[in-house]
Amino acid sequence: MPQSKKRKHHHDFHPPANAEKSAKNKSAVPAGIIFFTLVGAGIAFFAAGSDPLWLVLGAVAGAAGGYFFGRQVDKSFSKK
């Protein structure tokens, strides 16, 4: 069907260039890493005392778990 020349045409909305992209910049991975690192260090502290080796190993194990947990959360929330 022909379009009227007197009617205003619809324009696509383009956000400003400096607008923050909310969906692409947000991730659960850093929050998961920080949280699980603290939990792992806490568990290591209560299990083995204040030995630095066990604290570091607990923190590293917690960080690895937090990374995989954060990736799984991102994956599950990206499905629609």
JSON list of C-alpha atoms in Angstrom, two decimals:
[
{"chain": "A", "resi": 1, "resn": "MET", "atom": "CA", "xyz": [0.00, 0.00, 0.00]},
{"chain": "A", "resi": 2, "resn": "PRO", "atom": "CA", "xyz": [1.39, 3.44, -0.87]},
{"chain": "A", "resi": 3, "resn": "GLN", "atom": "CA", "xyz": [2.47, 5.71, 1.97]},
{"chain": "A", "resi": 4, "resn": "SER", "atom": "CA", "xyz": [1.19, 9.21, 2.39]},
{"chain": "A", "resi": 5, "resn": "LYS", "atom": "CA", "xyz": [3.79, 11.92, 1.77]},
{"chain": "A", "resi": 6, "resn": "LYS", "atom": "CA", "xyz": [2.17, 14.18, 4.39]},
{"chain": "A", "resi": 7, "resn": "ARG", "atom": "CA", "xyz": [2.53, 11.75, 7.29]},
{"chain": "A", "resi": 8, "resn": "LYS", "atom": "CA", "xyz": [5.60, 11.76, 9.48]},
{"chain": "A", "resi": 9, "resn": "HIS", "atom": "CA", "xyz": [7.79, 8.74, 9.09]},
{"chain": "A", "resi": 10, "resn": "HIS", "atom": "CA", "xyz": [8.75, 6.64, 12.07]},
{"chain": "A", "resi": 11, "resn": "HIS", "atom": "CA", "xyz": [12.37, 6.78, 13.08]},
{"chain": "A", "resi": 12, "resn": "ASP", "atom": "CA", "xyz": [14.26, 4.09, 14.94]},
{"chain": "A", "resi": 13, "resn": "PHE", "atom": "CA", "xyz": [15.36, 5.01, 18.42]},
{"chain": "A", "resi": 14, "resn": "HIS", "atom": "CA", "xyz": [19.14, 5.25, 18.79]},
{"chain": "A", "resi": 15, "resn": "PRO", "atom": "CA", "xyz": [20.42, 5.70, 22.36]},
{"chain": "A", "resi": 16, "resn": "PRO", "atom": "CA", "xyz": [23.19, 8.25, 22.91]},
{"chain": "A", "resi": 17, "resn": "ALA", "atom": "CA", "xyz": [26.71, 7.00, 22.28]},
{"chain": "A", "resi": 18, "resn": "ASN", "atom": "CA", "xyz": [27.74, 7.50, 25.92]},
{"chain": "A", "resi": 19, "resn": "ALA", "atom": "CA", "xyz": [24.76, 5.56, 27.34]},
{"chain": "A", "resi": 20, "resn": "GLU", "atom": "CA", "xyz": [25.65, 2.64, 29.59]},
{"chain": "A", "resi": 21, "resn": "LYS", "atom": "CA", "xyz": [24.88, -0.79, 28.20]},
{"chain": "A", "resi": 22, "resn": "SER", "atom": "CA", "xyz": [23.23, -2.60, 31.07]},
{"chain": "A", "resi": 23, "resn": "ALA", "atom": "CA", "xyz": [22.88, -6.17, 29.83]},
{"chain": "A", "resi": 24, "resn": "LYS", "atom": "CA", "xyz": [26.28, -6.66, 28.22]},
{"chain": "A", "resi": 25, "resn": "ASN", "atom": "CA", "xyz": [28.40, -5.07, 30.97]},
{"chain": "A", "resi": 26, "resn": "LYS", "atom": "CA", "xyz": [26.84, -6.92, 33.90]},
{"chain": "A", "resi": 27, "resn": "SER", "atom": "CA", "xyz": [28.17, -10.30, 34.91]},
{"chain": "A", "resi": 28, "resn": "ALA", "atom": "CA", "xyz": [27.86, -12.51, 37.97]},
{"chain": "A", "resi": 29, "resn": "VAL", "atom": "CA", "xyz": [31.40, -13.89, 37.58]},
{"chain": "A", "resi": 30, "resn": "PRO", "atom": "CA", "xyz": [33.32, -11.18, 39.51]},
{"chain": "A", "resi": 31, "resn": "ALA", "atom": "CA", "xyz": [30.79, -11.18, 42.35]},
{"chain": "A", "resi": 32, "resn": "GLY", "atom": "CA", "xyz": [30.88, -14.98, 42.51]},
{"chain": "A", "resi": 33, "resn": "ILE", "atom": "CA", "xyz": [34.66, -15.04, 42.59]},
{"chain": "A", "resi": 34, "resn": "ILE", "atom": "CA", "xyz": [34.88, -12.50, 45.42]},
{"chain": "A", "resi": 35, "resn": "PHE", "atom": "CA", "xyz": [32.14, -14.12, 47.49]},
{"chain": "A", "resi": 36, "resn": "PHE", "atom": "CA", "xyz": [33.42, -17.68, 47.13]},
{"chain": "A", "resi": 37, "resn": "THR", "atom": "CA", "xyz": [37.03, -16.58, 47.75]},
{"chain": "A", "resi": 38, "resn": "LEU", "atom": "CA", "xyz": [35.98, -15.18, 51.11]},
{"chain": "A", "resi": 39, "resn": "VAL", "atom": "CA", "xyz": [33.94, -18.28, 51.89]},
{"chain": "A", "resi": 40, "resn": "GLY", "atom": "CA", "xyz": [36.82, -20.58, 50.93]},
{"chain": "A", "resi": 41, "resn": "ALA", "atom": "CA", "xyz": [39.30, -18.62, 53.04]},
{"chain": "A", "resi": 42, "resn": "GLY", "atom": "CA", "xyz": [36.84, -18.65, 55.94]},
{"chain": "A", "resi": 43, "resn": "ILE", "atom": "CA", "xyz": [36.35, -22.40, 55.75]},
{"chain": "A", "resi": 44, "resn": "ALA", "atom": "CA", "xyz": [40.12, -22.91, 55.54]},
{"chain": "A", "resi": 45, "resn": "PHE", "atom": "CA", "xyz": [40.62, -20.65, 58.56]},
{"chain": "A", "resi": 46, "resn": "PHE", "atom": "CA", "xyz": [38.15, -22.59, 60.71]},
{"chain": "A", "resi": 47, "resn": "ALA", "atom": "CA", "xyz": [39.41, -25.97, 59.47]},
{"chain": "A", "resi": 48, "resn": "ALA", "atom": "CA", "xyz": [43.19, -25.46, 59.61]},
{"chain": "A", "resi": 49, "resn": "GLY", "atom": "CA", "xyz": [43.73, -22.34, 61.68]},
{"chain": "A", "resi": 50, "resn": "SER", "atom": "CA", "xyz": [45.68, -19.32, 60.52]},
{"chain": "A", "resi": 51, "resn": "ASP", "atom": "CA", "xyz": [48.25, -21.25, 58.47]},
{"chain": "A", "resi": 52, "resn": "PRO", "atom": "CA", "xyz": [48.86, -19.08, 55.36]},
{"chain": "A", "resi": 53, "resn": "LEU", "atom": "CA", "xyz": [49.26, -22.07, 53.02]},
{"chain": "A", "resi": 54, "resn": "TRP", "atom": "CA", "xyz": [45.80, -23.41, 53.80]},
{"chain": "A", "resi": 55, "resn": "LEU", "atom": "CA", "xyz": [44.25, -19.95, 53.67]},
{"chain": "A", "resi": 56, "resn": "VAL", "atom": "CA", "xyz": [45.65, -19.40, 50.18]},
{"chain": "A", "resi": 57, "resn": "LEU", "atom": "CA", "xyz": [44.59, -22.85, 49.02]},
{"chain": "A", "resi": 58, "resn": "GLY", "atom": "CA", "xyz": [41.09, -22.29, 50.41]},
{"chain": "A", "resi": 59, "resn": "ALA", "atom": "CA", "xyz": [40.88, -18.90, 48.71]},
{"chain": "A", "resi": 60, "resn": "VAL", "atom": "CA", "xyz": [42.05, -20.32, 45.37]},
{"chain": "A", "resi": 61, "resn": "ALA", "atom": "CA", "xyz": [39.58, -23.20, 45.58]},
{"chain": "A", "resi": 62, "resn": "GLY", "atom": "CA", "xyz": [36.82, -20.76, 46.47]},
{"chain": "A", "resi": 63, "resn": "ALA", "atom": "CA", "xyz": [37.74, -18.46, 43.58]},
{"chain": "A", "resi": 64, "resn": "ALA", "atom": "CA", "xyz": [37.61, -21.37, 41.13]},
{"chain": "A", "resi": 65, "resn": "GLY", "atom": "CA", "xyz": [34.22, -22.40, 42.47]},
{"chain": "A", "resi": 66, "resn": "GLY", "atom": "CA", "xyz": [32.98, -18.81, 42.28]},
{"chain": "A", "resi": 67, "resn": "TYR", "atom": "CA", "xyz": [34.10, -18.53, 38.66]},
{"chain": "A", "resi": 68, "resn": "PHE", "atom": "CA", "xyz": [32.15, -21.60, 37.61]},
{"chain": "A", "resi": 69, "resn": "PHE", "atom": "CA", "xyz": [29.15, -20.57, 39.72]},
{"chain": "A", "resi": 70, "resn": "GLY", "atom": "CA", "xyz": [29.11, -17.08, 38.15]},
{"chain": "A", "resi": 71, "resn": "ARG", "atom": "CA", "xyz": [29.37, -18.49, 34.64]},
{"chain": "A", "resi": 72, "resn": "GLN", "atom": "CA", "xyz": [26.46, -20.85, 35.34]},
{"chain": "A", "resi": 73, "resn": "VAL", "atom": "CA", "xyz": [24.35, -17.97, 36.68]},
{"chain": "A", "resi": 74, "resn": "ASP", "atom": "CA", "xyz": [25.13, -15.88, 33.58]},
{"chain": "A", "resi": 75, "resn": "LYS", "atom": "CA", "xyz": [24.28, -18.82, 31.35]},
{"chain": "A", "resi": 76, "resn": "SER", "atom": "CA", "xyz": [20.96, -19.51, 33.07]},
{"chain": "A", "resi": 77, "resn": "PHE", "atom": "CA", "xyz": [19.86, -15.87, 33.04]},
{"chain": "A", "resi": 78, "resn": "SER", "atom": "CA", "xyz": [20.79, -15.37, 29.39]},
{"chain": "A", "resi": 79, "resn": "LYS", "atom": "CA", "xyz": [18.23, -17.98, 28.28]},
{"chain": "A", "resi": 80, "resn": "LYS", "atom": "CA", "xyz": [14.86, -16.53, 27.46]}
]
